[in-house]
């Protein structure tokens, strides 16, 4: 068992953790007197927030998660870690506790541990909250349901980023169930009651014979005493994504049907296949270029799909390329962002020019859209098993647009579709979500909704995502660059295909 | 007649006295203050007897139950220990011999070298089963799939016939780290004492403080012992040891009755000597002041040994000269840290860090003993110190076999001075068959402690030096045991599935069985003449009684006795009822249910 407290310098600007230091020292001197402890208890002080925790974990498990954090040999250790509780209590009296559970890459601790903390808090008369949102005890469903939905969304938004909400989050990578107990402002409960709560949590874990394994690891919490299990949230999500799969099947059947009819028509009316001067008509050329079978059709699409993914890979590698400080008089932050944007725009333009080439005339957009939709649907399903919140958010934005996108000969319609696609590009999704989250949680002032502050917000999000990716191995950037962005690029190229 | 009886009684008495003279019982308790408010109590009850007791069967002080086991299985030396907790070398120092034992239950047996080799396994099996019943511990699990025979680590420590060579094939060692120790083990252990926990020092053995301790270990050691310094004849020695680390927080003194929450009542008159020894550093923060003057004091620059003869109602009070405080403790010459590295349920590596604080090389034998559920990769074995390789003088490896025998290797090493040597090798965790998991599968599996045997330059002094001499000056270190999480299936899932499936089957069986095995045949409709129908309608309207009894009590005849459930008959009835009959008049003979094959 691990009890950890982050040490923060006064200048850090973060909430102090003096209360948790007091509780930890008091509990340590209390616990040492008893012989009923069946497990070793590690009291851990960490520095530099996540970096400190990651360094300790790397040292403990003897791995190197990131090349930017190097761990030294640990002089003391215990065996397998069963659970970790991170305490972030500031001051000597609190308005309650805020239980943070979101871990790295959308991992969650076992629900039993979460329930244990909430239940013990209730028993001890401490108000427990999720992301500072207390439970609403009301019989009025009109008030209760929106409140709980909003709580769920706050949790989902936190999960989708893939970043832990507290120092506990990095433990989850090593299958150590952990959570953070944070203090809420106010003054209703003191150190004593929270100390009792923490002792209760440790005594409970101590009494466990086995590792946490029985209950849920996939859940969402609308309030402290209810949960939505994977069995409940997957079907609605599946319905969302099913739209794109259904359309893929429809296009597939239409494609095969069309190829068959066109070819048979061509064979039937061979005289119509030629113009008066004995050449093929345009229609004939088009029909002849249709693949004989599906496999051939898919082969012709491979260069395009690979190209989309290559540009995604380039985008992933761009930060280390542009952030090297080669460009003078410009901070690394700006060069990285501008470099990334340049990469996106250039690949968008490149696709367009490439598709104008003769060799791509034979591509049938039905087949291409079918494959893109199936690819999109499958990646979303895969993602939902790893991080349901991220998958749901992405699906909510992309599925409606991707299903309606089709090449047209109308310039205006094409322009409109381009606008729609740009609106749901990964970059815009980040921007929209950031703004929404700020508005919902009340973090944003009105003036910060201005365009430039939005841009700085975007810049910050992207930079943080890059740092998280490099230092903590958060795979959000990988997913965006290697899956979401190539898919988006595939649909973008769809617009420029022959009708 | 009366005279004769008296004579017999006297003879009998004489006889007893004669053999009793050969048997010798001594008891002692050594108390030693440790850092951080702890006291180590070390009980030693020793019975010395002639080896003839085993063959003649005339037992006196030597426990018969144990003697019979020793005789039956041809045992030359036996070391059995049951330990809870871990002796923390880094904080408590290197103890005298017999105090530190590996966590859980451990058995070390030297079989008589005259025993044929093929009988060793059979005898081992019999022995562990007998001992399991004898001490109420699940030692019977230590069968040949668990036991091993190391070559260098254990050598006979008792008197040894120089004509016979020591064969490690006649040695068996097994450790069950998951074994819990409790009063059920203490009670049979106490019964081996001549005074049986009623008098003398054994009356201090109160199970509550003993088991509410930081560390406790009870042991049974049987060894042949030289009678004289020439060693021309041999005695059989049984030592029952119990070591316990007790806490006395926030007090600057301790008394015997305070530590053990019991006091010495009567003397044990059988005991030839009964002593309490207090061992403490002559100077330093653990130095003690004794309330009552000891009977005998031996003092050196480092340690003082004060001994008391135990009398009725004996008590002892020792107070610290300096008020004890919590704090860091200087580590001893040699200490170890063993852990499982890596995460996940497939691979990992076992690491043992041995720190040598001495100014000279220390030669050790490192024995690693891994159960079969971990596959060890010997090629990954690396022994380094400060990044440079430490040469291995000798490596003895006995590879493990799945479900048959454990892996074991012994390393002969020279630990560099003032450095930490790291021994590391990779293991693969086996995926067990589903019946091989214990009920608490998610608890993890225990890997026994590694054993380090070596001659330590700065070995503890005093009485323990003597003990060390008996063991040829060799100290055995036991490292931490490990808990390994093997890949564990979700055992509750099949249970849920079975429950659910059974419910569904139970609910669906009747109706589906009916649907699939029976066919409903509509009764032949009787053609009623149209006139009759009209008159009947008119009669009905007018309120006349119409013969409708046949229609309402229409029954489906369950023609065979194969109808599975009683409820199916009415269900069939309703289904037939819902069939639109033309007139609602169906005769009994017409309706039938036939059994379909």
Short mmCIF file of C-alpha atoms in Angstrom, two decimals, chain A residues 187-422:
data_model
loop_
_atom_site.label_atom_id
_atom_site.label_comp_id
_atom_site.label_asym_id
_atom_site.label_seq_id
_atom_site.Cartn_x
_atom_site.Cartn_y
_atom_site.Cartn_z
CA UNK A 187 -14.62 24.45 6.67
CA UNK A 188 -17.04 21.76 7.71
CA UNK A 189 -14.63 18.91 8.42
CA UNK A 190 -11.24 18.94 10.04
CA UNK A 191 -8.01 16.98 9.89
CA UNK A 192 -9.34 14.51 12.42
CA UNK A 193 -12.24 13.25 10.37
CA UNK A 194 -10.24 13.10 7.14
CA UNK A 195 -7.48 11.30 9.02
CA UNK A 196 -10.01 8.75 10.22
CA UNK A 197 -11.20 8.36 6.66
CA UNK A 198 -7.69 7.73 5.36
CA UNK A 199 -6.97 5.29 8.18
CA UNK A 200 -10.23 3.52 7.38
CA UNK A 201 -9.24 3.20 3.74
CA UNK A 202 -5.90 1.67 4.68
CA UNK A 203 -7.41 -0.66 7.25
CA UNK A 204 -9.92 -1.82 4.66
CA UNK A 205 -7.26 -2.47 2.05
CA UNK A 206 -5.16 -4.20 4.70
CA UNK A 207 -7.99 -6.59 5.42
CA UNK A 208 -8.31 -7.54 1.78
CA UNK A 209 -6.87 -10.95 1.13
CA UNK A 210 -6.73 -10.51 -2.61
CA UNK A 211 -5.95 -7.82 -5.08
CA UNK A 212 -8.87 -5.73 -6.27
CA UNK A 213 -10.26 -7.80 -9.08
CA UNK A 214 -13.92 -8.45 -8.59
CA UNK A 215 -15.65 -5.29 -9.64
CA UNK A 216 -15.54 -2.84 -12.54
CA UNK A 217 -12.63 -1.16 -14.21
CA UNK A 218 -14.79 0.40 -16.94
CA UNK A 219 -17.41 2.76 -15.64
CA UNK A 220 -18.59 6.33 -15.57
CA UNK A 221 -19.82 8.05 -12.46
CA UNK A 222 -22.84 10.35 -12.57
CA UNK A 223 -22.71 10.80 -8.81
CA UNK A 224 -20.81 9.38 -5.87
CA UNK A 225 -23.11 6.45 -5.25
CA UNK A 226 -24.02 5.38 -8.77
CA UNK A 227 -22.08 4.20 -11.75
CA UNK A 228 -22.70 3.43 -15.39
CA UNK A 229 -21.03 0.18 -16.29
CA UNK A 230 -19.52 -0.78 -19.62
CA UNK A 231 -22.55 -2.94 -20.38
CA UNK A 232 -24.72 0.14 -20.28
CA UNK A 233 -22.65 2.69 -22.09
CA UNK A 234 -21.35 0.54 -24.93
CA UNK A 235 -24.73 -0.06 -26.69
CA UNK A 236 -25.53 3.66 -27.18
CA UNK A 237 -22.00 4.22 -28.38
CA UNK A 238 -22.29 1.26 -30.72
CA UNK A 239 -25.48 2.76 -32.13
CA UNK A 240 -23.66 6.02 -32.75
CA UNK A 241 -20.91 4.32 -34.69
CA UNK A 242 -23.28 1.87 -36.34
CA UNK A 243 -24.50 4.75 -38.52
CA UNK A 244 -21.22 4.83 -40.40
CA UNK A 245 -21.08 1.06 -40.71
CA UNK A 246 -24.62 0.83 -42.01
CA UNK A 247 -23.84 3.41 -44.62
CA UNK A 248 -20.68 1.55 -45.53
CA UNK A 249 -22.71 -1.60 -46.18
CA UNK A 250 -25.20 0.36 -48.26
CA UNK A 251 -22.46 1.92 -50.36
CA UNK A 252 -20.82 -1.43 -50.76
CA UNK A 253 -23.87 -3.05 -52.18
CA UNK A 254 -24.47 -0.06 -54.41
CA UNK A 255 -20.89 -0.19 -55.66
CA UNK A 256 -21.02 -3.86 -56.60
CA UNK A 257 -24.43 -3.39 -58.13
CA UNK A 258 -23.33 -0.40 -60.15
CA UNK A 259 -20.20 -2.05 -61.47
CA UNK A 260 -22.17 -5.09 -62.50
CA UNK A 261 -24.92 -3.18 -64.24
CA UNK A 262 -22.59 -0.80 -66.00
CA UNK A 263 -20.43 -3.58 -67.34
CA UNK A 264 -23.31 -5.72 -68.42
CA UNK A 265 -24.84 -2.69 -70.09
CA UNK A 266 -21.60 -2.09 -71.90
CA UNK A 267 -21.51 -5.64 -73.15
CA UNK A 268 -25.15 -5.50 -74.16
CA UNK A 269 -24.96 -2.22 -76.05
CA UNK A 270 -21.51 -2.35 -77.59
CA UNK A 271 -22.47 0.02 -80.34
CA UNK A 272 -23.16 2.77 -77.85
CA UNK A 273 -19.70 2.34 -76.39
CA UNK A 274 -18.07 4.04 -79.27
CA UNK A 275 -18.39 7.55 -80.58
CA UNK A 276 -18.98 8.15 -84.21
CA UNK A 277 -15.27 8.26 -84.99
CA UNK A 278 -14.68 4.85 -83.46
CA UNK A 279 -13.31 5.96 -80.10
CA UNK A 280 -14.58 5.06 -76.67
CA UNK A 281 -17.07 7.43 -75.18
CA UNK A 282 -16.19 9.06 -71.87
CA UNK A 283 -18.73 6.90 -70.18
CA UNK A 284 -17.16 3.78 -71.62
CA UNK A 285 -13.73 4.82 -70.46
CA UNK A 286 -15.10 5.41 -67.03
CA UNK A 287 -16.83 2.08 -66.98
CA UNK A 288 -13.81 0.24 -68.30
CA UNK A 289 -11.73 1.75 -65.60
CA UNK A 290 -14.01 0.34 -62.96
CA UNK A 291 -12.24 -2.51 -61.23
CA UNK A 292 -13.15 -6.00 -62.31
CA UNK A 293 -13.43 -7.14 -58.79
CA UNK A 294 -13.36 -5.67 -55.34
CA UNK A 295 -9.82 -6.76 -54.54
CA UNK A 296 -8.52 -4.85 -57.52
CA UNK A 297 -10.51 -1.84 -56.38
CA UNK A 298 -9.02 -1.99 -52.92
CA UNK A 299 -5.52 -2.29 -54.35
CA UNK A 300 -5.97 0.91 -56.26
CA UNK A 301 -6.85 2.69 -53.02
CA UNK A 302 -3.85 1.54 -51.05
CA UNK A 303 -1.46 4.34 -52.15
CA UNK A 304 -3.98 6.96 -51.08
CA UNK A 305 -4.64 5.40 -47.68
CA UNK A 306 -0.95 4.87 -47.02
CA UNK A 307 -0.29 8.45 -48.05
CA UNK A 308 -2.81 9.74 -45.53
CA UNK A 309 -1.21 7.73 -42.77
CA UNK A 310 2.28 8.83 -43.75
CA UNK A 311 1.30 12.44 -43.42
CA UNK A 312 -0.10 11.57 -39.98
CA UNK A 313 3.19 9.99 -39.03
CA UNK A 314 5.01 13.08 -40.21
CA UNK A 315 2.76 15.19 -38.06
CA UNK A 316 3.60 13.00 -35.05
CA UNK A 317 7.29 13.42 -35.66
CA UNK A 318 6.96 17.14 -36.43
CA UNK A 319 7.39 18.43 -32.84
CA UNK A 320 10.85 16.99 -32.49
CA UNK A 321 11.62 18.30 -35.96
CA UNK A 322 10.40 21.83 -35.48
CA UNK A 323 11.04 22.15 -31.76
CA UNK A 324 14.79 21.75 -32.15
CA UNK A 325 15.34 25.50 -31.89
CA UNK A 326 16.75 25.70 -35.38
CA UNK A 327 14.46 28.56 -36.28
CA UNK A 328 15.88 31.69 -34.76
CA UNK A 329 14.01 34.47 -32.97
CA UNK A 330 10.98 32.31 -32.48
CA UNK A 331 10.06 30.42 -29.33
CA UNK A 332 9.87 26.64 -29.66
CA UNK A 333 6.16 26.80 -28.81
CA UNK A 334 5.40 28.87 -31.89
CA UNK A 335 7.60 26.90 -34.23
CA UNK A 336 6.01 23.65 -33.18
CA UNK A 337 2.49 24.93 -33.66
CA UNK A 338 3.23 26.67 -36.93
CA UNK A 339 5.18 23.68 -38.20
CA UNK A 340 2.31 21.37 -37.37
CA UNK A 341 -0.25 23.62 -39.05
CA UNK A 342 1.96 23.92 -42.09
CA UNK A 343 2.17 20.16 -42.24
CA UNK A 344 -1.59 19.80 -42.08
CA UNK A 345 -2.27 22.41 -44.74
CA UNK A 346 0.40 21.08 -47.09
CA UNK A 347 -0.86 17.51 -46.86
CA UNK A 348 -4.40 18.78 -47.52
CA UNK A 349 -3.24 20.59 -50.62
CA UNK A 350 -1.03 17.71 -51.72
CA UNK A 351 -3.92 15.28 -51.62
CA UNK A 352 -5.94 17.60 -53.76
CA UNK A 353 -3.31 17.96 -56.43
CA UNK A 354 -2.47 14.27 -56.40
CA UNK A 355 -6.09 13.34 -56.91
CA UNK A 356 -6.28 15.51 -60.00
CA UNK A 357 -3.81 13.16 -61.67
CA UNK A 358 -5.00 10.79 -64.33
CA UNK A 359 -3.99 7.64 -62.43
CA UNK A 360 -6.59 8.27 -59.80
CA UNK A 361 -9.46 8.57 -62.21
CA UNK A 362 -10.26 4.92 -61.84
CA UNK A 363 -10.98 5.21 -58.16
CA UNK A 364 -14.56 4.78 -57.38
CA UNK A 365 -15.65 7.01 -54.53
CA UNK A 366 -18.26 4.50 -53.39
CA UNK A 367 -15.58 1.97 -52.67
CA UNK A 368 -13.31 4.56 -51.10
CA UNK A 369 -16.00 5.87 -48.84
CA UNK A 370 -16.99 2.34 -47.87
CA UNK A 371 -13.47 1.56 -46.83
CA UNK A 372 -13.02 4.87 -45.04
CA UNK A 373 -16.28 4.43 -43.12
CA UNK A 374 -15.43 0.88 -42.10
CA UNK A 375 -11.96 1.99 -41.06
CA UNK A 376 -13.40 4.87 -39.09
CA UNK A 377 -16.00 2.68 -37.40
CA UNK A 378 -13.51 0.01 -36.46
CA UNK A 379 -10.97 2.42 -35.07
CA UNK A 380 -13.67 4.05 -32.99
CA UNK A 381 -14.76 0.69 -31.60
CA UNK A 382 -11.18 -0.14 -30.76
CA UNK A 383 -10.72 3.22 -29.14
CA UNK A 384 -13.88 2.77 -27.12
CA UNK A 385 -12.35 -0.21 -25.37
CA UNK A 386 -9.32 1.81 -24.42
CA UNK A 387 -10.89 5.15 -23.69
CA UNK A 388 -14.64 5.33 -24.11
CA UNK A 389 -14.83 9.03 -23.38
CA UNK A 390 -12.44 9.96 -26.15
CA UNK A 391 -14.16 7.61 -28.56
CA UNK A 392 -17.59 8.98 -27.73
CA UNK A 393 -16.52 12.58 -28.15
CA UNK A 394 -14.82 11.86 -31.46
CA UNK A 395 -17.80 9.85 -32.67
CA UNK A 396 -20.23 12.60 -31.71
CA UNK A 397 -18.38 15.07 -33.90
CA UNK A 398 -17.24 12.97 -36.81
CA UNK A 399 -19.88 10.33 -37.51
CA UNK A 400 -22.66 12.73 -38.64
CA UNK A 401 -20.29 14.62 -40.94
CA UNK A 402 -18.45 11.62 -42.34
CA UNK A 403 -21.68 9.89 -43.27
CA UNK A 404 -22.99 12.83 -45.29
CA UNK A 405 -19.75 13.74 -47.07
CA UNK A 406 -19.77 12.87 -50.78
CA UNK A 407 -18.16 14.38 -53.84
CA UNK A 408 -20.51 16.54 -55.87
CA UNK A 409 -20.18 18.55 -58.99
CA UNK A 410 -21.78 21.55 -57.30
CA UNK A 411 -19.07 23.97 -56.23
CA UNK A 412 -21.19 25.48 -53.46
CA UNK A 413 -22.02 22.12 -51.96
CA UNK A 414 -18.38 21.09 -52.10
CA UNK A 415 -17.43 24.31 -50.35
CA UNK A 416 -20.02 23.69 -47.66
CA UNK A 417 -18.78 20.17 -47.12
CA UNK A 418 -15.22 21.44 -46.92
CA UNK A 419 -16.31 23.86 -44.23
CA UNK A 420 -18.04 21.07 -42.32
CA UNK A 421 -14.97 18.88 -42.52
CA UNK A 422 -12.73 21.70 -41.38
#
